[in-house]
Amino acid sequence: AQKVTQAQTEISVVEKEDVTLDCVYETRDTTYYLFWYKQPPSGELVFLIRRNSFDEQNEISGRYSWNFQKSTSSFNFTITASQVVDSAVYFCARTSGTYKYIFGTGTRLKVLA
Amino acid sequence: DTGVSQDPRHKITKRGQNVTFRCDPISEHNRLYWYRQTLGQGPEFLTYFQNEAQLEKSRLLSDRFSAERPKGSFSTLEIQRTEQGDSAMYLCASSPSGFAYEQYFGPGTRLTVT
């Protein structure tokens, strides 16, 4: 199966530490998109980023940054200077075809004060 | 707030009963998706609508499940003769047409079958 793997089930860090969430995907598609979503305790999935397979430039948005490496099929997410409000489950996903998403199993991040 | 809304947020039902969930997408989005999420797992695709047409159904969607999107606006997901294995969070999402636009998710309906 062409799956998305988030090997880290749960990570705990102390506030202000940097943390990287790993995502490795499998696909036979030549064109595809990758996504990260945040699911806070309230349950609603919040869109964070979309990246297409032709754009390997790293992206930074405030304390968030993403590292896409096509050669290793990885799309890792780093939070710099973590805060308690970052505590959530984070999901990586990729497209399957033109619209369907395949999600990973998620990484639960706990940021301790 | 004009995000995706779902109703009800929680539903407890007895095994064998029928349940129906509603999703109201973002108004300008013509694509609508249903996903199911069980504890400790990521969302799994169930079905997809382009306007009122249901264009794909996952094999996860057994004959007991049916989804509609009349007039291409809101959508309903019905589960007949519920089983305990149906207990999950049912998520609805919407997006504009086009290749791989980000999907915007609703808060979900948590179903518990006793």
PDB file of C-alpha atoms in Angstrom:
ATOM      1  CA  ALA A   1       0.000   0.000   0.000  1.00  0.00           C
ATOM      2  CA  GLN A   2       1.188   3.505  -0.709  1.00  0.00           C
ATOM      3  CA  LYS A   3       1.113   4.766   2.797  1.00  0.00           C
ATOM      4  CA  VAL A   4       2.175   7.724   4.887  1.00  0.00           C
ATOM      5  CA  THR A   5       4.280   6.862   7.901  1.00  0.00           C
ATOM      6  CA  GLN A   6       4.618   8.962  11.008  1.00  0.00           C
ATOM      7  CA  ALA A   7       6.859   6.792  13.117  1.00  0.00           C
ATOM      8  CA  GLN A   8       6.731   9.021  16.191  1.00  0.00           C
ATOM      9  CA  THR A   9       3.550   8.154  18.037  1.00  0.00           C
ATOM     10  CA  GLU A  10       4.047  10.668  20.824  1.00  0.00           C
ATOM     11  CA  ILE A  11       6.641  13.322  21.609  1.00  0.00           C
ATOM     12  CA  SER A  12       6.992  15.336  24.803  1.00  0.00           C
ATOM     13  CA  VAL A  13       9.074  18.472  24.979  1.00  0.00           C
ATOM     14  CA  VAL A  14       9.505  21.296  27.422  1.00  0.00           C
ATOM     15  CA  GLU A  15       8.283  24.702  26.361  1.00  0.00           C
ATOM     16  CA  LYS A  16      10.748  26.652  24.199  1.00  0.00           C
ATOM     17  CA  GLU A  17      12.428  23.517  22.906  1.00  0.00           C
ATOM     18  CA  ASP A  18      12.520  22.880  19.164  1.00  0.00           C
ATOM     19  CA  VAL A  19      10.805  19.744  17.923  1.00  0.00           C
ATOM     20  CA  THR A  20      10.726  17.960  14.571  1.00  0.00           C
ATOM     21  CA  LEU A  21       7.902  15.710  13.467  1.00  0.00           C
ATOM     22  CA  ASP A  22       8.832  13.147  10.838  1.00  0.00           C
ATOM     23  CA  CYS A  23       6.784  12.091   7.839  1.00  0.00           C
ATOM     24  CA  VAL A  24       7.760   9.538   5.209  1.00  0.00           C
ATOM     25  CA  TYR A  25       5.462   8.710   2.325  1.00  0.00           C
ATOM     26  CA  GLU A  26       5.168   6.205  -0.475  1.00  0.00           C
ATOM     27  CA  THR A  27       3.718   7.031  -3.860  1.00  0.00           C
ATOM     28  CA  ARG A  28       3.927   5.973  -7.486  1.00  0.00           C
ATOM     29  CA  ASP A  29       2.455   9.276  -8.643  1.00  0.00           C
ATOM     30  CA  THR A  30       4.807  11.667 -10.402  1.00  0.00           C
ATOM     31  CA  THR A  31       2.739  14.651  -9.358  1.00  0.00           C
ATOM     32  CA  TYR A  32       1.362  14.797  -5.859  1.00  0.00           C
ATOM     33  CA  TYR A  33       0.802  17.138  -2.962  1.00  0.00           C
ATOM     34  CA  LEU A  34       1.771  16.847   0.662  1.00  0.00           C
ATOM     35  CA  PHE A  35       0.017  18.413   3.624  1.00  0.00           C
ATOM     36  CA  TRP A  36       0.310  18.914   7.341  1.00  0.00           C
ATOM     37  CA  TYR A  37      -2.730  19.313   9.568  1.00  0.00           C
ATOM     38  CA  LYS A  38      -3.040  20.038  13.281  1.00  0.00           C
ATOM     39  CA  GLN A  39      -5.760  18.423  15.387  1.00  0.00           C
ATOM     40  CA  PRO A  40      -6.082  20.141  18.775  1.00  0.00           C
ATOM     41  CA  PRO A  41      -8.104  18.582  21.604  1.00  0.00           C
ATOM     42  CA  SER A  42     -11.251  20.177  20.201  1.00  0.00           C
ATOM     43  CA  GLY A  43     -10.984  17.713  17.331  1.00  0.00           C
ATOM     44  CA  GLU A  44     -11.150  19.943  14.260  1.00  0.00           C
ATOM     45  CA  LEU A  45      -8.358  19.394  11.750  1.00  0.00           C
ATOM     46  CA  VAL A  46      -6.608  22.665  10.957  1.00  0.00           C
ATOM     47  CA  PHE A  47      -4.750  23.053   7.674  1.00  0.00           C
ATOM     48  CA  LEU A  48      -1.106  24.120   8.073  1.00  0.00           C
ATOM     49  CA  ILE A  49       0.648  23.713   4.728  1.00  0.00           C
ATOM     50  CA  ARG A  50       0.384  22.303   1.205  1.00  0.00           C
ATOM     51  CA  ARG A  51       3.458  21.467  -0.863  1.00  0.00           C
ATOM     52  CA  ASN A  52       3.585  20.095  -4.398  1.00  0.00           C
ATOM     53  CA  SER A  53       6.043  17.457  -5.492  1.00  0.00           C
ATOM     54  CA  PHE A  54       7.932  19.807  -7.803  1.00  0.00           C
ATOM     55  CA  ASP A  55       8.737  22.355  -5.154  1.00  0.00           C
ATOM     56  CA  GLU A  56      11.502  21.215  -2.828  1.00  0.00           C
ATOM     57  CA  GLN A  57      12.191  24.602  -1.329  1.00  0.00           C
ATOM     58  CA  ASN A  58      11.942  24.640   2.418  1.00  0.00           C
ATOM     59  CA  GLU A  59       9.233  26.856   3.819  1.00  0.00           C
ATOM     60  CA  ILE A  60       9.115  28.878   6.990  1.00  0.00           C
ATOM     61  CA  SER A  61       6.037  30.427   8.535  1.00  0.00           C
ATOM     62  CA  GLY A  62       6.687  32.040  11.867  1.00  0.00           C
ATOM     63  CA  ARG A  63       7.808  29.320  14.274  1.00  0.00           C
ATOM     64  CA  TYR A  64       6.914  26.579  11.790  1.00  0.00           C
ATOM     65  CA  SER A  65       9.171  25.245   9.078  1.00  0.00           C
ATOM     66  CA  TRP A  66       8.936  22.359   6.660  1.00  0.00           C
ATOM     67  CA  ASN A  67      11.690  20.334   5.011  1.00  0.00           C
ATOM     68  CA  PHE A  68      10.687  18.427   1.862  1.00  0.00           C
ATOM     69  CA  GLN A  69      13.201  15.965   0.462  1.00  0.00           C
ATOM     70  CA  LYS A  70      11.935  14.086  -2.549  1.00  0.00           C
ATOM     71  CA  SER A  71      14.995  11.838  -2.653  1.00  0.00           C
ATOM     72  CA  THR A  72      14.093  10.348   0.710  1.00  0.00           C
ATOM     73  CA  SER A  73      10.304  10.776   0.351  1.00  0.00           C
ATOM     74  CA  SER A  74      10.195  12.805   3.521  1.00  0.00           C
ATOM     75  CA  PHE A  75       8.286  15.930   4.521  1.00  0.00           C
ATOM     76  CA  ASN A  76       9.316  16.863   8.040  1.00  0.00           C
ATOM     77  CA  PHE A  77       7.813  19.602  10.186  1.00  0.00           C
ATOM     78  CA  THR A  78       9.755  21.597  12.760  1.00  0.00           C
ATOM     79  CA  ILE A  79       8.320  23.822  15.458  1.00  0.00           C
ATOM     80  CA  THR A  80      10.845  26.266  16.863  1.00  0.00           C
ATOM     81  CA  ALA A  81      10.535  27.493  20.447  1.00  0.00           C
ATOM     82  CA  SER A  82       7.513  25.315  21.136  1.00  0.00           C
ATOM     83  CA  GLN A  83       4.615  26.615  23.199  1.00  0.00           C
ATOM     84  CA  VAL A  84       1.962  24.868  25.262  1.00  0.00           C
ATOM     85  CA  VAL A  85      -0.626  25.851  22.627  1.00  0.00           C
ATOM     86  CA  ASP A  86       1.246  23.701  20.124  1.00  0.00           C
ATOM     87  CA  SER A  87       0.091  20.610  21.993  1.00  0.00           C
ATOM     88  CA  ALA A  88      -2.011  18.634  19.526  1.00  0.00           C
ATOM     89  CA  VAL A  89      -1.953  15.671  17.194  1.00  0.00           C
ATOM     90  CA  TYR A  90      -0.247  16.482  13.919  1.00  0.00           C
ATOM     91  CA  PHE A  91      -1.072  14.625  10.723  1.00  0.00           C
ATOM     92  CA  CYS A  92       0.882  14.392   7.525  1.00  0.00           C
ATOM     93  CA  ALA A  93      -1.052  13.536   4.359  1.00  0.00           C
ATOM     94  CA  ARG A  94      -0.495  13.130   0.662  1.00  0.00           C
ATOM     95  CA  THR A  95      -2.835  13.160  -2.296  1.00  0.00           C
ATOM     96  CA  SER A  96      -3.932   9.961  -3.967  1.00  0.00           C
ATOM     97  CA  GLY A  97      -5.100  10.971  -7.422  1.00  0.00           C
ATOM     98  CA  THR A  98      -6.479  14.469  -7.772  1.00  0.00           C
ATOM     99  CA  TYR A  99      -8.456  14.899  -4.576  1.00  0.00           C
ATOM    100  CA  LYS A 100      -8.259  12.034  -2.098  1.00  0.00           C
ATOM    101  CA  TYR A 101      -5.968  12.306   0.919  1.00  0.00           C
ATOM    102  CA  ILE A 102      -4.020   9.488   2.524  1.00  0.00           C
ATOM    103  CA  PHE A 103      -3.240  10.395   6.122  1.00  0.00           C
ATOM    104  CA  GLY A 104      -0.559   9.119   8.421  1.00  0.00           C
ATOM    105  CA  THR A 105      -1.436   7.869  11.886  1.00  0.00           C
ATOM    106  CA  GLY A 106      -0.428  11.133  13.496  1.00  0.00           C
ATOM    107  CA  THR A 107       2.084  12.282  16.087  1.00  0.00           C
ATOM    108  CA  ARG A 108       0.815  13.483  19.443  1.00  0.00           C
ATOM    109  CA  LEU A 109       2.897  16.429  20.623  1.00  0.00           C
ATOM    110  CA  LYS A 110       2.838  17.388  24.284  1.00  0.00           C
ATOM    111  CA  VAL A 111       4.504  20.651  25.197  1.00  0.00           C
ATOM    112  CA  LEU A 112       5.053  20.928  28.923  1.00  0.00           C
ATOM    113  CA  ALA A 113       5.200  24.273  30.692  1.00  0.00           C
TER     114      ALA A 113
ATOM    115  CA  ASP B   1     -17.859  32.015  10.980  1.00  0.00           C
ATOM    116  CA  THR B   2     -18.294  30.458   7.536  1.00  0.00           C
ATOM    117  CA  GLY B   3     -16.341  27.230   8.026  1.00  0.00           C
ATOM    118  CA  VAL B   4     -17.557  23.668   7.605  1.00  0.00           C
ATOM    119  CA  SER B   5     -20.233  22.742  10.120  1.00  0.00           C
ATOM    120  CA  GLN B   6     -21.452  19.333  11.195  1.00  0.00           C
ATOM    121  CA  ASP B   7     -24.465  18.246  13.159  1.00  0.00           C
ATOM    122  CA  PRO B   8     -24.770  16.639  15.615  1.00  0.00           C
ATOM    123  CA  ARG B   9     -21.401  16.878  17.316  1.00  0.00           C
ATOM    124  CA  HIS B  10     -22.066  13.764  19.364  1.00  0.00           C
ATOM    125  CA  LYS B  11     -24.410  10.847  18.859  1.00  0.00           C
ATOM    126  CA  ILE B  12     -24.960   7.868  21.106  1.00  0.00           C
ATOM    127  CA  THR B  13     -27.094   5.118  19.685  1.00  0.00           C
ATOM    128  CA  LYS B  14     -27.920   1.513  20.346  1.00  0.00           C
ATOM    129  CA  ARG B  15     -26.728  -1.215  18.051  1.00  0.00           C
ATOM    130  CA  GLY B  16     -29.152  -1.793  15.227  1.00  0.00           C
ATOM    131  CA  GLN B  17     -30.490   1.756  15.101  1.00  0.00           C
ATOM    132  CA  ASN B  18     -30.126   4.062  12.109  1.00  0.00           C
ATOM    133  CA  VAL B  19     -28.309   7.385  12.389  1.00  0.00           C
ATOM    134  CA  THR B  20     -27.938  10.347  10.061  1.00  0.00           C
ATOM    135  CA  PHE B  21     -25.304  13.065  10.138  1.00  0.00           C
ATOM    136  CA  ARG B  22     -25.331  16.379   8.336  1.00  0.00           C
ATOM    137  CA  CYS B  23     -22.494  18.448   6.886  1.00  0.00           C
ATOM    138  CA  ASP B  24     -22.685  22.013   5.624  1.00  0.00           C
ATOM    139  CA  PRO B  25     -19.594  22.864   3.570  1.00  0.00           C
ATOM    140  CA  ILE B  26     -18.050  26.250   2.950  1.00  0.00           C
ATOM    141  CA  SER B  27     -20.550  27.850   0.597  1.00  0.00           C
ATOM    142  CA  GLU B  28     -18.301  28.414  -2.413  1.00  0.00           C
ATOM    143  CA  HIS B  29     -16.766  24.930  -2.273  1.00  0.00           C
ATOM    144  CA  ASN B  30     -18.224  22.428  -4.717  1.00  0.00           C
ATOM    145  CA  ARG B  31     -16.226  19.425  -3.490  1.00  0.00           C
ATOM    146  CA  LEU B  32     -17.277  17.615  -0.342  1.00  0.00           C
ATOM    147  CA  TYR B  33     -15.631  14.658   1.382  1.00  0.00           C
ATOM    148  CA  TRP B  34     -16.471  12.304   4.220  1.00  0.00           C
ATOM    149  CA  TYR B  35     -13.776  10.654   6.326  1.00  0.00           C
ATOM    150  CA  ARG B  36     -13.862   8.334   9.314  1.00  0.00           C
ATOM    151  CA  GLN B  37     -11.343   8.563  12.132  1.00  0.00           C
ATOM    152  CA  THR B  38     -10.945   5.941  14.825  1.00  0.00           C
ATOM    153  CA  LEU B  39      -8.938   6.334  18.002  1.00  0.00           C
ATOM    154  CA  GLY B  40      -5.233   6.676  17.388  1.00  0.00           C
ATOM    155  CA  GLN B  41      -5.594   6.689  13.626  1.00  0.00           C
ATOM    156  CA  GLY B  42      -5.606   9.272  10.893  1.00  0.00           C
ATOM    157  CA  PRO B  43      -8.764  10.047   8.952  1.00  0.00           C
ATOM    158  CA  GLU B  44      -9.714   7.459   6.324  1.00  0.00           C
ATOM    159  CA  PHE B  45     -11.461   8.481   3.130  1.00  0.00           C
ATOM    160  CA  LEU B  46     -15.060   7.327   2.774  1.00  0.00           C
ATOM    161  CA  THR B  47     -16.617   9.176  -0.136  1.00  0.00           C
ATOM    162  CA  TYR B  48     -16.423  12.280  -2.312  1.00  0.00           C
ATOM    163  CA  PHE B  49     -18.907  14.560  -4.063  1.00  0.00           C
ATOM    164  CA  GLN B  50     -18.375  16.995  -6.878  1.00  0.00           C
ATOM    165  CA  ASN B  51     -21.455  19.187  -6.619  1.00  0.00           C
ATOM    166  CA  GLU B  52     -24.330  16.706  -6.257  1.00  0.00           C
ATOM    167  CA  ALA B  53     -22.552  13.785  -7.933  1.00  0.00           C
ATOM    168  CA  GLN B  54     -21.003  11.116  -5.737  1.00  0.00           C
ATOM    169  CA  LEU B  55     -17.856  10.292  -7.681  1.00  0.00           C
ATOM    170  CA  GLU B  56     -16.052   7.836  -5.437  1.00  0.00           C
ATOM    171  CA  LYS B  57     -16.880   5.511  -2.588  1.00  0.00           C
ATOM    172  CA  SER B  58     -14.285   3.714  -0.526  1.00  0.00           C
ATOM    173  CA  ARG B  59     -14.572  -0.006   0.057  1.00  0.00           C
ATOM    174  CA  LEU B  60     -14.833   1.012   3.715  1.00  0.00           C
ATOM    175  CA  LEU B  61     -18.326   2.237   2.904  1.00  0.00           C
ATOM    176  CA  SER B  62     -20.413  -0.898   3.299  1.00  0.00           C
ATOM    177  CA  ASP B  63     -23.964  -1.284   2.021  1.00  0.00           C
ATOM    178  CA  ARG B  64     -25.205   0.011   5.357  1.00  0.00           C
ATOM    179  CA  PHE B  65     -23.725   3.417   4.613  1.00  0.00           C
ATOM    180  CA  SER B  66     -25.244   5.911   2.221  1.00  0.00           C
ATOM    181  CA  ALA B  67     -24.362   9.505   1.500  1.00  0.00           C
ATOM    182  CA  GLU B  68     -26.209  12.157  -0.433  1.00  0.00           C
ATOM    183  CA  ARG B  69     -25.653  15.725  -1.452  1.00  0.00           C
ATOM    184  CA  PRO B  70     -28.898  16.991  -2.929  1.00  0.00           C
ATOM    185  CA  LYS B  71     -28.585  20.220  -4.897  1.00  0.00           C
ATOM    186  CA  GLY B  72     -24.846  20.227  -4.317  1.00  0.00           C
ATOM    187  CA  SER B  73     -25.051  22.018  -1.012  1.00  0.00           C
ATOM    188  CA  PHE B  74     -25.229  20.196   2.339  1.00  0.00           C
ATOM    189  CA  SER B  75     -24.590  16.480   2.592  1.00  0.00           C
ATOM    190  CA  THR B  76     -25.946  13.691   4.767  1.00  0.00           C
ATOM    191  CA  LEU B  77     -24.316  10.445   5.790  1.00  0.00           C
ATOM    192  CA  GLU B  78     -26.647   7.702   6.979  1.00  0.00           C
ATOM    193  CA  ILE B  79     -25.650   4.504   8.700  1.00  0.00           C
ATOM    194  CA  GLN B  80     -28.286   1.809   8.874  1.00  0.00           C
ATOM    195  CA  ARG B  81     -28.345  -0.998  11.438  1.00  0.00           C
ATOM    196  CA  THR B  82     -25.383   0.426  13.327  1.00  0.00           C
ATOM    197  CA  GLU B  83     -22.739  -1.908  14.724  1.00  0.00           C
ATOM    198  CA  GLN B  84     -20.256  -1.308  17.515  1.00  0.00           C
ATOM    199  CA  GLY B  85     -17.497  -1.181  14.932  1.00  0.00           C
ATOM    200  CA  ASP B  86     -19.108   1.932  13.489  1.00  0.00           C
ATOM    201  CA  SER B  87     -18.103   3.901  16.581  1.00  0.00           C
ATOM    202  CA  ALA B  88     -15.762   6.603  15.323  1.00  0.00           C
ATOM    203  CA  MET B  89     -15.447  10.280  14.514  1.00  0.00           C
ATOM    204  CA  TYR B  90     -17.032  11.120  11.172  1.00  0.00           C
ATOM    205  CA  LEU B  91     -15.379  14.101   9.546  1.00  0.00           C
ATOM    206  CA  CYS B  92     -16.629  16.189   6.676  1.00  0.00           C
ATOM    207  CA  ALA B  93     -14.398  18.397   4.566  1.00  0.00           C
ATOM    208  CA  SER B  94     -14.837  20.678   1.591  1.00  0.00           C
ATOM    209  CA  SER B  95     -12.610  22.254  -1.011  1.00  0.00           C
ATOM    210  CA  PRO B  96     -12.774  24.185  -4.253  1.00  0.00           C
ATOM    211  CA  SER B  97     -12.470  22.281  -7.527  1.00  0.00           C
ATOM    212  CA  GLY B  98      -9.046  21.812  -8.993  1.00  0.00           C
ATOM    213  CA  PHE B  99      -6.066  19.631  -8.374  1.00  0.00           C
ATOM    214  CA  ALA B 100      -5.375  18.927  -4.727  1.00  0.00           C
ATOM    215  CA  TYR B 101      -6.660  22.078  -3.121  1.00  0.00           C
ATOM    216  CA  GLU B 102      -6.418  21.959   0.640  1.00  0.00           C
ATOM    217  CA  GLN B 103      -9.465  20.506   2.295  1.00  0.00           C
ATOM    218  CA  TYR B 104     -11.139  22.349   5.149  1.00  0.00           C
ATOM    219  CA  PHE B 105     -12.531  20.121   7.839  1.00  0.00           C
ATOM    220  CA  GLY B 106     -15.529  20.431  10.095  1.00  0.00           C
ATOM    221  CA  PRO B 107     -15.478  19.638  13.822  1.00  0.00           C
ATOM    222  CA  GLY B 108     -16.727  16.090  13.239  1.00  0.00           C
ATOM    223  CA  THR B 109     -19.545  13.967  14.621  1.00  0.00           C
ATOM    224  CA  ARG B 110     -18.497  11.486  17.270  1.00  0.00           C
ATOM    225  CA  LEU B 111     -20.622   8.347  17.072  1.00  0.00           C
ATOM    226  CA  THR B 112     -20.805   5.892  19.927  1.00  0.00           C
ATOM    227  CA  VAL B 113     -22.697   2.656  19.343  1.00  0.00           C
ATOM    228  CA  THR B 114     -23.606   0.824  22.550  1.00  0.00           C
TER     229      THR B 114
END
